[in-house]
Amino acid sequence: MEALMQLQIITPDRLMCDESVKMVEMRTAEGEIGVLPGHIPVTVMMAPGVTHITMADGSIRHIAIHDGFVEIQPDKVSIMAEIAEWPEEVDLDRAKAALSRARERITNPGPDTDIARARRAWARAAARIELLTREW
Protein backbone atom coordinates (compact mmCIF):
# COMPACT_ATOMS: atom_id res chain seq x y z
CA MET A 1 0.00 0.00 0.00
CA GLU A 2 1.31 3.45 -0.96
CA ALA A 3 2.07 5.85 1.89
CA LEU A 4 -0.47 8.60 2.52
CA MET A 5 -0.70 11.58 4.82
CA GLN A 6 -3.61 13.65 6.06
CA LEU A 7 -4.08 17.12 4.52
CA GLN A 8 -6.13 19.77 6.24
CA ILE A 9 -6.70 23.20 4.70
CA ILE A 10 -8.36 25.52 7.19
CA THR A 11 -9.54 29.11 6.74
CA PRO A 12 -11.25 31.35 9.29
CA ASP A 13 -14.59 30.46 7.62
CA ARG A 14 -14.36 26.72 6.99
CA LEU A 15 -12.50 23.48 6.68
CA MET A 16 -11.61 23.41 2.96
CA CYS A 17 -10.03 19.96 2.87
CA ASP A 18 -9.57 17.03 5.24
CA GLU A 19 -8.34 14.16 3.05
CA SER A 20 -5.70 11.46 2.77
CA VAL A 21 -3.24 12.48 0.03
CA LYS A 22 -0.04 11.29 -1.61
CA MET A 23 1.70 14.67 -2.04
CA VAL A 24 1.24 18.42 -1.60
CA GLU A 25 3.17 21.03 -3.63
CA MET A 26 2.89 24.62 -2.49
CA ARG A 27 4.39 28.10 -2.60
CA THR A 28 5.94 29.31 0.63
CA ALA A 29 7.77 32.47 1.59
CA GLU A 30 10.96 30.40 1.12
CA GLY A 31 9.97 29.16 -2.36
CA GLU A 32 8.18 26.17 -3.85
CA ILE A 33 8.18 22.94 -1.81
CA GLY A 34 6.82 19.46 -2.25
CA VAL A 35 5.79 17.34 0.71
CA LEU A 36 5.53 13.54 0.77
CA PRO A 37 4.59 11.28 3.69
CA GLY A 38 7.50 11.00 6.15
CA HIS A 39 8.62 14.63 5.66
CA ILE A 40 10.56 16.14 8.55
CA PRO A 41 8.53 18.40 10.84
CA VAL A 42 8.65 22.06 9.82
CA THR A 43 6.45 25.14 9.93
CA VAL A 44 6.72 27.77 7.18
CA MET A 45 4.84 30.84 6.00
CA MET A 46 2.72 30.47 2.88
CA ALA A 47 2.86 32.89 -0.04
CA PRO A 48 -0.03 33.53 -2.45
CA GLY A 49 -0.06 30.84 -5.12
CA VAL A 50 -1.58 27.64 -6.39
CA THR A 51 -1.20 24.50 -4.27
CA HIS A 52 -1.24 21.15 -6.06
CA ILE A 53 -2.66 18.15 -4.21
CA THR A 54 -2.09 14.59 -5.41
CA MET A 55 -5.08 12.73 -4.01
CA ALA A 56 -5.02 9.12 -2.76
CA ASP A 57 -6.48 7.92 -6.08
CA GLY A 58 -3.74 9.71 -8.07
CA SER A 59 -5.91 12.56 -9.31
CA ILE A 60 -4.60 16.10 -8.86
CA ARG A 61 -6.57 19.01 -7.43
CA HIS A 62 -5.50 22.63 -7.43
CA ILE A 63 -6.42 25.32 -4.92
CA ALA A 64 -5.39 28.97 -4.59
CA ILE A 65 -3.95 29.75 -1.16
CA HIS A 66 -3.57 33.38 -0.07
CA ASP A 67 -1.21 33.81 2.85
CA GLY A 68 -1.09 31.87 6.08
CA PHE A 69 1.24 29.13 7.25
CA VAL A 70 1.71 25.39 6.92
CA GLU A 71 2.67 22.94 9.63
CA ILE A 72 4.23 19.77 8.23
CA GLN A 73 4.46 16.54 10.21
CA PRO A 74 5.55 13.12 8.89
CA ASP A 75 1.91 12.00 8.62
CA LYS A 76 -0.02 15.29 8.36
CA VAL A 77 0.06 18.65 6.58
CA SER A 78 -2.03 21.46 8.07
CA ILE A 79 -2.43 24.65 6.03
CA MET A 80 -3.94 27.57 7.92
CA ALA A 81 -4.81 30.13 5.24
CA GLU A 82 -6.36 33.58 5.35
CA ILE A 83 -8.17 32.70 2.12
CA ALA A 84 -8.30 29.48 0.07
CA GLU A 85 -10.34 29.01 -3.12
CA TRP A 86 -11.15 26.03 -5.32
CA PRO A 87 -11.33 26.80 -9.06
CA GLU A 88 -15.14 26.79 -9.09
CA GLU A 89 -15.15 29.55 -6.45
CA VAL A 90 -13.07 32.03 -8.47
CA ASP A 91 -14.57 34.63 -10.82
CA LEU A 92 -12.01 35.17 -13.60
CA ASP A 93 -13.32 38.59 -14.67
CA ARG A 94 -13.22 39.84 -11.08
CA ALA A 95 -9.66 38.51 -10.65
CA LYS A 96 -8.53 40.25 -13.85
CA ALA A 97 -10.08 43.52 -12.69
CA ALA A 98 -8.34 43.20 -9.31
CA LEU A 99 -5.01 42.55 -11.05
CA SER A 100 -5.49 45.65 -13.20
CA ARG A 101 -6.32 47.82 -10.16
CA ALA A 102 -3.31 46.51 -8.24
CA ARG A 103 -1.00 47.07 -11.22
CA GLU A 104 -2.28 50.65 -11.56
CA ARG A 105 -1.66 51.35 -7.85
CA ILE A 106 1.87 49.96 -8.08
CA THR A 107 2.87 51.75 -11.28
CA ASN A 108 1.14 55.07 -10.49
CA PRO A 109 1.06 55.35 -6.70
CA GLY A 110 -0.68 58.25 -5.06
CA PRO A 111 0.44 59.88 -1.81
CA ASP A 112 -1.78 57.55 0.24
CA THR A 113 -1.06 54.35 -1.72
CA ASP A 114 -0.03 51.38 0.40
CA ILE A 115 2.41 49.69 -1.98
CA ALA A 116 2.80 46.56 0.18
CA ARG A 117 -0.98 46.09 0.19
CA ALA A 118 -1.15 46.63 -3.58
CA ARG A 119 1.56 44.01 -4.12
CA ARG A 120 -0.35 41.49 -1.97
CA ALA A 121 -3.52 42.22 -3.95
CA TRP A 122 -1.57 41.71 -7.19
CA ALA A 123 -0.21 38.36 -5.92
CA ARG A 124 -3.67 37.14 -4.86
CA ALA A 125 -5.23 38.13 -8.19
CA ALA A 126 -2.37 36.50 -10.12
CA ALA A 127 -2.85 33.24 -8.15
CA ARG A 128 -6.57 33.24 -8.93
CA ILE A 129 -5.93 33.81 -12.63
CA GLU A 130 -3.26 31.10 -12.71
CA LEU A 131 -5.63 28.67 -11.01
CA LEU A 132 -8.20 29.12 -13.77
CA THR A 133 -6.08 29.65 -16.89
CA ARG A 134 -3.01 27.46 -16.59
CA GLU A 135 -2.99 24.09 -18.31
CA TRP A 136 -2.19 21.57 -15.60
Coordinates of C-alpha atoms in Angstrom, one line a residue:
M1 CA 0.0 0.0 0.0
E2 CA 1.3 3.4 -1.0
A3 CA 2.1 5.9 1.9
L4 CA -0.5 8.6 2.5
M5 CA -0.7 11.6 4.8
Q6 CA -3.6 13.6 6.1
L7 CA -4.1 17.1 4.5
Q8 CA -6.1 19.8 6.2
I9 CA -6.7 23.2 4.7
I10 CA -8.4 25.5 7.2
T11 CA -9.5 29.1 6.7
P12 CA -11.2 31.4 9.3
D13 CA -14.6 30.5 7.6
R14 CA -14.4 26.7 7.0
L15 CA -12.5 23.5 6.7
M16 CA -11.6 23.4 3.0
C17 CA -10.0 20.0 2.9
D18 CA -9.6 17.0 5.2
E19 CA -8.3 14.2 3.1
S20 CA -5.7 11.5 2.8
V21 CA -3.2 12.5 0.0
K22 CA 0.0 11.3 -1.6
M23 CA 1.7 14.7 -2.0
V24 CA 1.2 18.4 -1.6
E25 CA 3.2 21.0 -3.6
M26 CA 2.9 24.6 -2.5
R27 CA 4.4 28.1 -2.6
T28 CA 5.9 29.3 0.6
A29 CA 7.8 32.5 1.6
E30 CA 11.0 30.4 1.1
G31 CA 10.0 29.2 -2.4
E32 CA 8.2 26.2 -3.9
I33 CA 8.2 22.9 -1.8
G34 CA 6.8 19.5 -2.2
V35 CA 5.8 17.3 0.7
L36 CA 5.5 13.5 0.8
P37 CA 4.6 11.3 3.7
G38 CA 7.5 11.0 6.1
H39 CA 8.6 14.6 5.7
I40 CA 10.6 16.1 8.6
P41 CA 8.5 18.4 10.8
V42 CA 8.7 22.1 9.8
T43 CA 6.4 25.1 9.9
V44 CA 6.7 27.8 7.2
M45 CA 4.8 30.8 6.0
M46 CA 2.7 30.5 2.9
A47 CA 2.9 32.9 0.0
P48 CA 0.0 33.5 -2.4
G49 CA -0.1 30.8 -5.1
V50 CA -1.6 27.6 -6.4
T51 CA -1.2 24.5 -4.3
H52 CA -1.2 21.2 -6.1
I53 CA -2.7 18.2 -4.2
T54 CA -2.1 14.6 -5.4
M55 CA -5.1 12.7 -4.0
A56 CA -5.0 9.1 -2.8
D57 CA -6.5 7.9 -6.1
G58 CA -3.7 9.7 -8.1
S59 CA -5.9 12.6 -9.3
I60 CA -4.6 16.1 -8.9
R61 CA -6.6 19.0 -7.4
H62 CA -5.5 22.6 -7.4
I63 CA -6.4 25.3 -4.9
A64 CA -5.4 29.0 -4.6
I65 CA -3.9 29.8 -1.2
H66 CA -3.6 33.4 -0.1
D67 CA -1.2 33.8 2.8
G68 CA -1.1 31.9 6.1
F69 CA 1.2 29.1 7.2
V70 CA 1.7 25.4 6.9
E71 CA 2.7 22.9 9.6
I72 CA 4.2 19.8 8.2
Q73 CA 4.5 16.5 10.2
P74 CA 5.6 13.1 8.9
D75 CA 1.9 12.0 8.6
K76 CA 0.0 15.3 8.4
V77 CA 0.1 18.6 6.6
S78 CA -2.0 21.5 8.1
I79 CA -2.4 24.6 6.0
M80 CA -3.9 27.6 7.9
A81 CA -4.8 30.1 5.2
E82 CA -6.4 33.6 5.3
I83 CA -8.2 32.7 2.1
A84 CA -8.3 29.5 0.1
E85 CA -10.3 29.0 -3.1
W86 CA -11.2 26.0 -5.3
P87 CA -11.3 26.8 -9.1
E88 CA -15.1 26.8 -9.1
E89 CA -15.2 29.6 -6.4
V90 CA -13.1 32.0 -8.5
D91 CA -14.6 34.6 -10.8
L92 CA -12.0 35.2 -13.6
D93 CA -13.3 38.6 -14.7
R94 CA -13.2 39.8 -11.1
A95 CA -9.7 38.5 -10.6
K96 CA -8.5 40.2 -13.9
A97 CA -10.1 43.5 -12.7
A98 CA -8.3 43.2 -9.3
L99 CA -5.0 42.5 -11.0
S100 CA -5.5 45.6 -13.2
R101 CA -6.3 47.8 -10.2
A102 CA -3.3 46.5 -8.2
R103 CA -1.0 47.1 -11.2
E104 CA -2.3 50.6 -11.6
R105 CA -1.7 51.3 -7.9
I106 CA 1.9 50.0 -8.1
T107 CA 2.9 51.7 -11.3
N108 CA 1.1 55.1 -10.5
P109 CA 1.1 55.3 -6.7
G110 CA -0.7 58.3 -5.1
P111 CA 0.4 59.9 -1.8
D112 CA -1.8 57.6 0.2
T113 CA -1.1 54.3 -1.7
D114 CA 0.0 51.4 0.4
I115 CA 2.4 49.7 -2.0
A116 CA 2.8 46.6 0.2
R117 CA -1.0 46.1 0.2
A118 CA -1.1 46.6 -3.6
R119 CA 1.6 44.0 -4.1
R120 CA -0.3 41.5 -2.0
A121 CA -3.5 42.2 -4.0
W122 CA -1.6 41.7 -7.2
A123 CA -0.2 38.4 -5.9
R124 CA -3.7 37.1 -4.9
A125 CA -5.2 38.1 -8.2
A126 CA -2.4 36.5 -10.1
A127 CA -2.8 33.2 -8.2
R128 CA -6.6 33.2 -8.9
I129 CA -5.9 33.8 -12.6
E130 CA -3.3 31.1 -12.7
L131 CA -5.6 28.7 -11.0
L132 CA -8.2 29.1 -13.8
T133 CA -6.1 29.6 -16.9
R134 CA -3.0 27.5 -16.6
E135 CA -3.0 24.1 -18.3
W136 CA -2.2 21.6 -15.6

